[in-house]
């Protein structure tokens, strides 16, 4: 299905082919603000098709769009009367222990173990006292669901879909059954905790795409209570100081969740940073499960994410002059790299991204990988205007500019190095029903597409072969997900795009070698004549058949409706 680079018969078929409808429409029309999908936007697909002189990537992006359709349960959403029986006291404590020992959500600062266990103990002593307490019902059932899911994951014989279904229908449905009552209840701390933990739970691979509703309502409840404010009166006694510390950590956990969600989804944040008076705590409450170093770095990173959302991913970036945008990018870049320099040893992934179960238990691994992928992913988003050709073109329409050229080179280097590190780290990701989607899908795809674009820009670079190897790592990662989920989650983009890139690199190097031989054999005179009639060799095959490429881009333009959302 390639133009110019394939046989003439294939070219004719492509010129005559009519695009078919697909699920990608929903991606390009509704969610184009997702910067990690920029390569699959109208402009991104058009650039790849023009560069490779092929419609192949349009088909790849089309199939990818269909694979992004969120999983939805086959049964109706539960109502208040749809709650299932809760576990016995003995089983409940087993699930609670599993939650606090195995689940990454337990270490975010959203839930204080001694308080939760005291509340659960009181429930079993008098279960009538919490019968109509929607927040308490939701909180304990999301803990049961997460703990139960972590136990099921340790049983190798239980397939992916069974683990997800058992935990979802067994206990998480109980939390959902009181969602309406939870949202309409008077706002209090437990409402925030329940909604935020539910948002974390549905991050699990293959879960319904309802995190936005849960996360944004958790933020609304937190703001309503004033958790973002610093109430000095709460520090009068040791007890009240400890309570305030717990509330402050809940706030920063919710803040980090929301800013991260907005960055990867491209949606605007509900939180106005100028209204926040609470500081990031330097210590944790007594007997806390909070991972101090990781949560502190996550909160600091979230504040940087907020700047990226306001100054890079909003329309504000398009109103800035190239040099004003350059200064903003470099300032935020320094903040992100300073954050990386502050990583303690136990949060270092390592040069080859090797983690061991002994030094990094699963919950610790998730925190480590979150920080690693999120910060490097932020570097990709930050430099997007200077890296993606379809975005940087508008910055380069004012003639030669040495400062701008230097920034284009610097941003390309930053994005490429970050993408390589992320793809190396993909090897450490343990994928199962509890693995967050951002870890299993979003960041691997983002890194893959970024390095894919780099390879297409510079196919004759000495690093191209090694970069193809890294792209293969990502293809293998999604191959395992396909196998592990029995093709319930099947994403072919990585495998198909690396195949396209490999063919392009091979053709570009073959042409490059041929040109080198030709120059040596024809001498300086012929070489000078040829240089005036040739374009610089950037590996593009479309120069041979410009009309074919025009036809291809016409089909792509018809296939993907124009849009003006976000960076995509």
Coordinates of C-alpha atoms in Angstrom, one line a residue:
X1 CA 0.0 0.0 0.0
X2 CA 3.0 2.3 -0.5
X3 CA 3.2 5.1 -3.1
X4 CA 6.5 5.6 -5.0
X5 CA 8.4 3.1 -2.9
X6 CA 6.4 0.1 -4.1
X7 CA 5.6 -1.4 -7.5
X8 CA 3.6 0.7 -10.0
X9 CA 0.6 -1.6 -9.6
X10 CA 0.6 -0.9 -5.8
X11 CA 0.8 2.8 -6.6
X12 CA -2.3 2.6 -8.8
X13 CA -4.2 0.8 -6.1
X14 CA -3.4 3.4 -3.5
X15 CA -4.4 6.3 -5.8
X16 CA -7.8 4.7 -6.4
X17 CA -8.4 3.5 -2.9
X18 CA -11.1 5.3 -1.0
X19 CA -10.7 5.8 2.8
X20 CA -13.1 3.9 5.1
X21 CA -14.7 5.1 8.3
X22 CA -13.1 4.0 11.5
X23 CA -13.0 4.6 15.3
X24 CA -10.2 7.1 14.9
X25 CA -12.8 9.9 14.3
X26 CA -13.5 10.0 18.0
X27 CA -9.8 10.4 18.7
X28 CA -9.1 13.2 16.3
X29 CA -12.4 15.1 16.7
X30 CA -12.9 14.8 20.5
X31 CA -9.5 14.2 22.1
X32 CA -7.0 15.9 19.9
X33 CA -5.7 17.8 22.9
X34 CA -3.9 14.6 24.0
X35 CA -0.3 15.6 23.2
X36 CA 0.8 12.0 23.3
X37 CA -1.4 11.4 20.3
X38 CA -0.1 14.3 18.3
X39 CA 1.5 12.0 15.7
X40 CA -2.0 10.5 15.0
X41 CA -3.6 13.9 14.5
X42 CA -4.4 15.2 11.0
X43 CA -1.2 17.1 10.7
X44 CA 0.9 14.3 12.2
X45 CA -0.6 11.6 9.9
X46 CA -0.1 13.9 6.9
X47 CA 3.5 14.6 7.8
X48 CA 4.3 10.8 8.2
X49 CA 2.5 10.0 4.9
X50 CA 4.4 12.7 3.1
X51 CA 7.7 11.8 4.6
X52 CA 7.3 8.1 3.8
X53 CA 5.4 8.7 0.5
X54 CA 2.9 6.1 1.7
X55 CA -0.6 5.9 3.1
X56 CA 0.4 3.0 5.4
X57 CA 0.5 5.2 8.5
X58 CA -3.0 6.5 7.9
X59 CA -4.2 2.9 8.1
X60 CA -2.0 2.2 11.2
X61 CA -3.4 5.3 12.9
X62 CA -6.9 4.3 11.9
X63 CA -6.6 0.9 13.6
X64 CA -5.0 2.4 16.6
X65 CA -8.0 4.8 17.0
X66 CA -10.3 1.8 17.1
X67 CA -8.2 0.1 19.7
X68 CA -8.5 3.1 22.0
X69 CA -12.2 2.8 22.4
X70 CA -12.7 2.5 26.2
X71 CA -13.8 -0.8 27.6
X72 CA -17.4 -0.7 28.9
X73 CA -19.2 -3.3 31.0
X74 CA -21.8 -5.5 29.3
X75 CA -24.2 -5.2 32.3
X76 CA -26.0 -2.0 33.1
X77 CA -24.4 0.5 35.5
X78 CA -25.3 -0.3 39.1
X79 CA -27.9 1.6 41.0
X80 CA -28.1 2.0 44.7
X81 CA -30.0 -1.3 45.0
X82 CA -27.5 -3.3 43.0
X83 CA -24.9 -3.7 45.8
X84 CA -23.4 -7.1 46.4
X85 CA -22.8 -8.7 49.7
X86 CA -19.7 -7.4 51.5
X87 CA -17.1 -9.9 52.7
X88 CA -17.0 -11.5 56.1
X89 CA -14.9 -9.9 58.8
X90 CA -12.1 -12.4 58.4
X91 CA -12.0 -12.0 54.6
X92 CA -12.4 -8.2 54.8
X93 CA -9.2 -7.9 57.0
X94 CA -7.4 -10.1 54.5
X95 CA -8.3 -7.7 51.7
X96 CA -7.4 -4.7 53.8
X97 CA -3.9 -6.1 54.6
X98 CA -3.4 -6.9 50.9
X99 CA -4.4 -3.4 49.9
X100 CA -1.9 -1.7 52.3
X101 CA 0.9 -4.2 51.5
X102 CA 0.5 -4.6 47.7
X103 CA -1.3 -1.6 46.2
X104 CA 0.4 1.6 45.1
X105 CA -2.7 3.6 45.9
X106 CA -2.2 2.9 49.6
X107 CA 1.0 4.9 49.7
X108 CA -0.3 8.1 48.0
X109 CA -1.4 9.8 51.3
X110 CA -5.1 9.4 50.4
X111 CA -5.9 7.0 53.3
X112 CA -4.4 6.7 56.8
X113 CA -4.2 3.1 57.7
X114 CA -4.8 3.4 61.5
X115 CA -7.9 5.6 60.9
X116 CA -9.3 3.3 58.3
X117 CA -8.8 0.2 60.4
X118 CA -10.4 1.8 63.4
X119 CA -13.4 2.8 61.2
X120 CA -13.7 -0.8 59.8
X121 CA -13.5 -2.3 63.3
X122 CA -16.3 0.0 64.4
X123 CA -18.3 -1.1 61.3
X124 CA -18.1 -4.8 62.3
X125 CA -19.0 -4.0 65.9
X126 CA -22.1 -2.2 64.8
X127 CA -22.8 -2.4 61.0
X128 CA -26.0 -0.4 61.3
X129 CA -24.1 2.7 62.2
X130 CA -22.7 3.0 58.6
X131 CA -25.6 1.7 56.7
X132 CA -26.4 5.0 55.1
X133 CA -22.9 6.5 55.1
X134 CA -22.2 6.6 51.4
X135 CA -18.6 7.8 51.8
X136 CA -17.8 5.0 54.3
X137 CA -19.5 2.3 52.0
X138 CA -17.6 3.5 49.0
X139 CA -14.2 3.8 50.7
X140 CA -14.2 0.4 52.3
X141 CA -15.5 -1.3 49.2
X142 CA -12.9 0.3 46.9
X143 CA -10.2 -0.9 49.4
X144 CA -11.8 -4.4 49.3
X145 CA -11.8 -4.4 45.5
X146 CA -8.2 -3.3 45.2
X147 CA -6.9 -5.7 47.9
X148 CA -8.9 -8.6 46.4
X149 CA -7.5 -7.8 42.9
X150 CA -4.0 -7.8 44.2
X151 CA -4.6 -11.3 45.8
X152 CA -6.0 -12.6 42.5
X153 CA -3.0 -11.4 40.6
X154 CA -0.8 -13.6 42.7
X155 CA -2.6 -16.7 41.4
X156 CA -1.0 -17.3 38.0
X157 CA -3.8 -19.5 36.7
X158 CA -6.5 -16.8 36.9
X159 CA -6.7 -15.0 33.5
X160 CA -6.7 -11.3 33.0
X161 CA -10.4 -10.9 32.3
X162 CA -11.4 -13.1 35.3
X163 CA -9.2 -11.0 37.7
X164 CA -10.7 -7.8 36.4
X165 CA -14.3 -9.1 36.5
X166 CA -14.1 -10.7 39.9
X167 CA -12.8 -7.7 41.7
X168 CA -15.0 -5.3 39.8
X169 CA -18.3 -7.2 40.2
X170 CA -17.4 -8.4 43.6
X171 CA -16.7 -5.2 45.4
X172 CA -16.0 -2.2 43.2
X173 CA -19.6 -2.3 42.0
X174 CA -20.6 -1.6 45.7
X175 CA -18.7 1.6 45.6
X176 CA -20.3 2.6 42.3
X177 CA -23.7 1.8 43.6
X178 CA -23.6 4.7 46.1
X179 CA -21.9 7.1 43.7
X180 CA -25.0 9.3 43.3
X181 CA -25.4 9.5 47.1
X182 CA -21.7 10.1 47.5
X183 CA -21.7 13.1 45.1
X184 CA -24.8 14.6 46.7
X185 CA -23.6 14.1 50.3
X186 CA -22.2 17.0 52.4
X187 CA -18.6 17.3 51.5
X188 CA -16.1 15.8 54.0
X189 CA -12.7 14.2 53.9
X190 CA -14.0 10.7 53.5
X191 CA -15.9 11.7 50.3
X192 CA -12.6 13.0 48.8
X193 CA -10.8 9.9 49.8
X194 CA -13.4 7.5 48.3
X195 CA -13.7 9.4 45.0
X196 CA -9.9 9.7 44.6
X197 CA -9.3 6.0 45.4
X198 CA -12.0 5.0 43.0
X199 CA -10.3 7.1 40.3
X200 CA -7.0 5.3 41.0
X201 CA -8.8 1.9 40.8
X202 CA -10.2 2.5 37.4
X203 CA -6.7 3.4 36.2
X204 CA -6.2 -0.4 36.0
X205 CA -5.7 -1.8 32.6
X206 CA -9.0 -2.6 30.8
X207 CA -11.2 -0.7 33.3
X208 CA -14.0 1.7 32.1
X209 CA -12.9 5.2 31.1
X210 CA -14.6 6.9 34.0
X211 CA -11.6 8.4 35.8
X212 CA -12.4 11.9 34.7
X213 CA -15.7 12.0 36.5
X214 CA -14.3 10.5 39.7
X215 CA -11.1 12.6 39.7
X216 CA -12.8 15.9 39.0
X217 CA -15.5 15.3 41.6
X218 CA -12.7 14.4 44.1
X219 CA -11.1 17.8 43.3
X220 CA -14.5 19.6 43.7
X221 CA -15.0 18.0 47.1
X222 CA -11.5 18.9 48.2
X223 CA -11.9 22.5 47.1
X224 CA -15.3 22.7 48.8
X225 CA -13.7 21.7 52.1
X226 CA -10.8 24.1 51.7
X227 CA -8.1 21.4 51.7
X228 CA -6.0 23.7 49.5
X229 CA -5.9 26.3 52.2
X230 CA -3.5 26.5 55.1
X231 CA -5.5 26.9 58.3
X232 CA -3.2 28.1 61.0
X233 CA -5.8 27.5 63.7
X234 CA -5.6 23.8 63.0
X235 CA -2.0 23.7 64.4
X236 CA -2.9 24.6 68.0
X237 CA -2.6 21.1 69.4
X238 CA -0.6 18.0 68.5
X239 CA -3.8 16.1 67.6
X240 CA -5.2 18.8 65.4
X241 CA -1.8 19.3 63.8
X242 CA -1.7 15.6 62.8
X243 CA -5.2 15.8 61.4
X244 CA -4.3 18.8 59.4
X245 CA -1.2 17.0 58.1
X246 CA -3.4 14.1 56.9
X247 CA -5.7 16.5 55.1
X248 CA -2.8 18.3 53.5
X249 CA -1.4 15.1 52.2
X250 CA -4.9 14.2 50.8
X251 CA -4.9 17.5 49.0
X252 CA -1.5 17.1 47.4
X253 CA -2.4 13.5 46.4
X254 CA -5.6 14.7 44.7
X255 CA -3.7 17.6 43.1
X256 CA -1.1 15.3 41.6
X257 CA -3.7 12.9 40.3
X258 CA -5.7 15.7 38.7
X259 CA -2.7 17.5 37.1
X260 CA -1.3 14.2 35.7
X261 CA -4.7 13.2 34.4
X262 CA -5.1 16.6 32.7
X263 CA -1.6 16.4 31.1
X264 CA -2.2 13.0 29.5
X265 CA -5.8 13.7 28.5
X266 CA -5.3 17.2 27.3
X267 CA -8.3 18.5 29.4
X268 CA -8.1 21.8 31.3
X269 CA -7.4 21.6 35.0
X270 CA -10.1 22.5 37.6
X271 CA -7.5 23.8 40.0
X272 CA -6.3 27.4 40.0
X273 CA -2.8 27.2 41.4
X274 CA -2.9 30.9 42.5
X275 CA -5.6 29.9 45.0
X276 CA -3.5 27.3 46.8
X277 CA -2.1 28.2 50.2
X278 CA -1.2 24.8 51.5
X279 CA 2.5 23.9 51.3
X280 CA 3.9 20.4 50.4
X281 CA 4.5 18.8 53.8
X282 CA 8.1 17.9 54.8
X283 CA 7.0 15.0 57.1
X284 CA 4.2 12.5 57.4
X285 CA 1.7 11.7 60.1
X286 CA 2.6 9.1 62.7
X287 CA 2.1 5.4 61.6
X288 CA 1.6 6.6 58.1
X289 CA 2.1 4.5 54.9
X290 CA 2.9 7.6 52.9
X291 CA 6.0 7.3 50.7
X292 CA 7.5 10.7 51.7
X293 CA 10.2 11.1 49.0
X294 CA 8.1 9.8 46.1
X295 CA 5.0 11.8 47.1
X296 CA 7.0 15.0 47.5
X297 CA 8.6 14.6 44.1
X298 CA 5.1 13.8 42.6
X299 CA 3.6 17.0 44.1
X300 CA 6.5 19.1 42.8
X301 CA 6.2 17.5 39.4
X302 CA 2.5 18.1 39.4
X303 CA 3.1 21.8 39.9
X304 CA 5.4 21.8 36.9
X305 CA 2.7 19.9 34.9
X306 CA 0.4 22.8 35.8
X307 CA 2.8 25.2 34.1
X308 CA 3.0 23.0 31.0
X309 CA -0.8 22.9 30.9
X310 CA -1.1 26.7 31.1
X311 CA 1.8 27.8 29.0
X312 CA 2.5 25.0 26.5
X313 CA -0.6 23.0 25.9
X314 CA -3.1 25.9 26.0
X315 CA -3.8 28.3 23.2
X316 CA -1.4 30.7 25.0
X317 CA 1.5 29.0 23.4
X318 CA 0.3 29.8 19.9
X319 CA 0.1 33.5 20.8
X320 CA 3.7 33.7 22.0
X321 CA 6.5 34.7 19.6
X322 CA 9.0 31.9 18.9
X323 CA 11.6 33.4 21.2
X324 CA 9.1 34.0 24.0
X325 CA 8.0 30.4 23.7
X326 CA 11.7 29.3 23.7
X327 CA 12.3 31.1 27.0
X328 CA 9.3 29.4 28.6
X329 CA 10.4 26.0 27.4
X330 CA 13.9 26.4 28.7
X331 CA 12.7 27.6 32.1
X332 CA 10.4 24.7 32.6
X333 CA 13.1 22.3 31.2
X334 CA 15.4 23.4 33.9
X335 CA 12.8 22.7 36.6
X336 CA 12.2 19.2 35.2
X337 CA 15.8 18.3 35.0
X338 CA 16.4 19.7 38.5
X339 CA 13.6 17.4 39.7
X340 CA 15.4 14.4 38.1
X341 CA 18.6 15.5 39.9
X342 CA 16.8 15.3 43.2
X343 CA 15.9 11.7 42.9
X344 CA 17.0 9.6 45.9
X345 CA 18.9 6.4 45.2
X346 CA 16.0 4.1 45.9
X347 CA 13.9 5.9 43.2
X348 CA 16.6 5.6 40.5
X349 CA 15.7 3.4 37.7
X350 CA 19.3 3.0 36.5
X351 CA 21.1 3.4 33.2
X352 CA 19.7 0.2 31.8
X353 CA 16.3 0.5 33.6
X354 CA 16.8 -2.7 35.7
X355 CA 14.7 -3.1 38.8
X356 CA 14.6 -6.1 41.2
X357 CA 11.7 -7.4 43.2
X358 CA 13.9 -7.5 46.3
X359 CA 14.8 -3.8 46.2
X360 CA 11.6 -2.6 44.5
X361 CA 8.4 -4.3 45.7
X362 CA 5.5 -3.9 43.4
X363 CA 4.0 -0.8 45.1
X364 CA 7.4 0.8 45.2
X365 CA 8.0 -0.1 41.6
X366 CA 4.8 1.7 40.5
X367 CA 5.9 4.9 42.3
X368 CA 9.4 4.7 40.9
X369 CA 8.1 4.1 37.3
X370 CA 5.4 6.8 37.7
X371 CA 8.0 9.4 38.5
X372 CA 10.3 8.2 35.8
X373 CA 7.8 8.0 33.0
X374 CA 5.8 11.1 34.1
X375 CA 8.8 13.4 34.3
X376 CA 10.3 12.2 31.0
X377 CA 6.9 12.3 29.4
X378 CA 6.6 15.9 30.6
X379 CA 9.8 16.6 28.7
X380 CA 8.3 15.2 25.6
X381 CA 5.2 17.4 26.0
X382 CA 7.3 20.5 26.9
X383 CA 9.4 20.3 23.8
X384 CA 6.6 19.3 21.4
X385 CA 6.4 22.7 19.6
X386 CA 10.1 22.5 18.7
X387 CA 10.2 18.8 18.0
X388 CA 7.2 17.8 15.8
X389 CA 7.7 19.2 12.3
X390 CA 4.0 19.9 11.9
X391 CA 4.1 22.1 15.0
X392 CA 7.6 23.7 14.5
X393 CA 6.8 24.7 10.9
X394 CA 4.9 27.8 12.1
X395 CA 7.9 28.9 14.2
X396 CA 10.3 28.7 11.2
X397 CA 8.4 30.9 8.7
X398 CA 10.2 34.1 9.4
X399 CA 13.5 33.3 7.8
X400 CA 16.8 32.0 9.2
X401 CA 17.2 32.4 13.0
X402 CA 20.3 31.0 14.7
X403 CA 18.7 31.0 18.1
X404 CA 15.6 29.2 16.9
X405 CA 17.7 26.6 15.0
X406 CA 19.7 25.9 18.1
X407 CA 16.5 25.4 20.1
X408 CA 15.1 23.0 17.4
X409 CA 18.3 21.0 17.7
X410 CA 18.3 21.1 21.5
X411 CA 14.6 20.1 21.7
X412 CA 15.1 17.2 19.3
X413 CA 18.0 15.9 21.4
X414 CA 16.0 16.3 24.6
X415 CA 12.9 14.5 23.3
X416 CA 15.0 11.7 21.7
X417 CA 17.0 11.0 24.8
X418 CA 13.8 11.0 27.0
X419 CA 12.0 8.7 24.6
X420 CA 14.9 6.3 24.6
X421 CA 15.1 6.2 28.4
X422 CA 11.3 5.6 28.6
X423 CA 11.5 2.7 26.1
X424 CA 14.4 1.1 28.0
X425 CA 12.3 1.3 31.1
X426 CA 9.3 -0.4 29.4
X427 CA 11.2 -3.6 30.0
X428 CA 10.6 -3.3 33.7
X429 CA 6.9 -2.9 33.5
X430 CA 4.9 -5.8 34.9
X431 CA 1.6 -5.8 33.1
X432 CA -1.6 -7.1 34.7
X433 CA -5.2 -6.0 35.5
X434 CA -3.9 -3.6 38.2
X435 CA -1.3 -1.9 36.1
X436 CA -2.3 1.7 35.5
X437 CA -3.2 2.4 31.9
X438 CA -0.7 5.3 31.8
X439 CA 2.1 2.9 32.6
X440 CA 1.0 0.1 30.3
X441 CA -0.2 2.1 27.3
X442 CA 0.0 5.9 27.4
X443 CA 3.7 6.5 28.1
X444 CA 5.0 3.6 26.1
X445 CA 3.0 4.8 23.1
X446 CA 4.1 8.4 23.6
X447 CA 7.8 7.4 23.7
X448 CA 7.4 5.1 20.8
X449 CA 5.8 7.7 18.5
X450 CA 8.3 10.3 19.5
X451 CA 11.3 8.1 18.6
X452 CA 9.4 6.9 15.5
X453 CA 9.2 10.6 14.3
X454 CA 12.9 11.1 15.1
X455 CA 13.8 8.0 13.0
X456 CA 11.7 9.3 10.1
X457 CA 13.4 12.7 10.3
X458 CA 16.9 11.3 10.4
X459 CA 16.8 7.8 8.8
X460 CA 20.5 7.8 7.9
X461 CA 21.8 8.7 11.4
X462 CA 24.2 6.1 12.9
X463 CA 21.7 5.7 15.8
X464 CA 18.8 4.7 13.5
X465 CA 19.4 1.0 13.8
X466 CA 19.6 1.1 17.6
X467 CA 16.5 3.2 17.8
X468 CA 14.7 0.6 15.7
X469 CA 15.7 -1.9 18.4
X470 CA 14.1 0.3 21.1
X471 CA 10.9 0.5 19.0
X472 CA 10.9 -3.2 18.8
X473 CA 11.0 -3.4 22.7
X474 CA 7.7 -1.4 22.7
X475 CA 6.3 -3.7 20.0
X476 CA 7.1 -6.7 22.2
X477 CA 5.5 -5.0 25.2
X478 CA 2.2 -4.6 23.4
X479 CA 2.5 -8.1 22.0
X480 CA 2.6 -9.4 25.5
X481 CA -0.4 -7.3 26.5
X482 CA -2.3 -8.8 23.5
X483 CA -1.3 -12.3 24.7
X484 CA -2.0 -11.7 28.4
X485 CA -5.4 -10.2 27.7
X486 CA -6.4 -12.9 25.1
X487 CA -6.5 -10.0 22.6
X488 CA -9.1 -8.1 24.6
X489 CA -6.6 -5.3 24.5
X490 CA -4.9 -5.4 21.2
X491 CA -2.8 -2.5 20.0
X492 CA -0.8 -3.0 16.8
X493 CA 0.5 0.5 16.3
X494 CA 3.9 -0.2 17.8
X495 CA 4.5 -3.4 15.7
X496 CA 3.2 -1.8 12.5
X497 CA 4.9 1.5 12.8
X498 CA 8.3 0.0 13.6
X499 CA 7.9 -2.1 10.4
X500 CA 7.2 1.0 8.4
X501 CA 10.2 2.8 10.0
X502 CA 12.5 -0.1 9.3
X503 CA 11.6 -0.2 5.6
X504 CA 12.1 3.6 5.4
X505 CA 15.5 3.5 7.1
X506 CA 16.6 0.6 4.8
X507 CA 15.5 2.5 1.6
X508 CA 17.1 5.8 2.8
X509 CA 20.4 4.1 3.6
X510 CA 20.4 2.3 0.3
X511 CA 19.8 5.6 -1.5
X512 CA 22.4 7.3 0.6
X513 CA 25.1 4.6 -0.2
X514 CA 24.2 4.8 -3.9
X515 CA 24.6 8.6 -3.8
X516 CA 28.0 8.3 -2.1
X517 CA 29.2 5.9 -4.7
X518 CA 27.9 8.1 -7.5
X519 CA 29.7 11.1 -6.1
X520 CA 33.0 9.2 -5.9
X521 CA 32.7 8.0 -9.5
X522 CA 31.6 11.1 -11.2
X523 CA 34.1 13.6 -9.8
X524 CA 33.7 17.2 -8.6
X525 CA 32.2 18.6 -11.9
X526 CA 29.4 16.2 -12.1
X527 CA 28.9 16.4 -8.3
X528 CA 28.5 20.2 -8.6
X529 CA 25.9 19.9 -11.4
X530 CA 23.9 17.3 -9.6
X531 CA 23.9 19.4 -6.4
X532 CA 21.9 22.1 -8.2
X533 CA 19.2 19.7 -9.4
X534 CA 18.8 17.6 -6.3
X535 CA 17.1 18.3 -3.1
X536 CA 19.0 17.4 0.1
X537 CA 18.6 13.7 0.9
X538 CA 16.5 13.4 4.0
X539 CA 15.4 9.9 3.3
X540 CA 12.1 10.9 1.6
X541 CA 11.0 9.0 -1.4
X542 CA 8.1 11.3 -2.3
X543 CA 10.4 13.5 -4.5
X544 CA 10.1 10.8 -7.2
X545 CA 6.3 11.0 -7.6
X546 CA 5.1 14.4 -6.2
X547 CA 1.6 13.9 -7.7
X548 CA 1.2 10.5 -6.0
X549 CA 2.0 12.1 -2.7
X550 CA -0.5 14.9 -3.3
X551 CA -3.1 12.3 -4.0
X552 CA -2.2 10.5 -0.8
X553 CA -2.4 13.6 1.3
X554 CA -5.7 14.4 -0.3
X555 CA -7.1 11.1 0.9
X556 CA -5.6 11.6 4.4
X557 CA -7.2 15.0 4.6
X558 CA -10.5 13.6 3.7
X559 CA -10.0 10.8 6.2
X560 CA -9.2 12.9 9.2
X561 CA -11.4 16.0 9.7
X562 CA -9.5 19.2 10.4
X563 CA -9.6 20.4 14.0
X564 CA -8.1 23.0 16.2
X565 CA -8.0 21.3 19.6
X566 CA -4.8 21.4 21.7
X567 CA -1.5 20.4 20.3
X568 CA -2.8 17.6 18.1

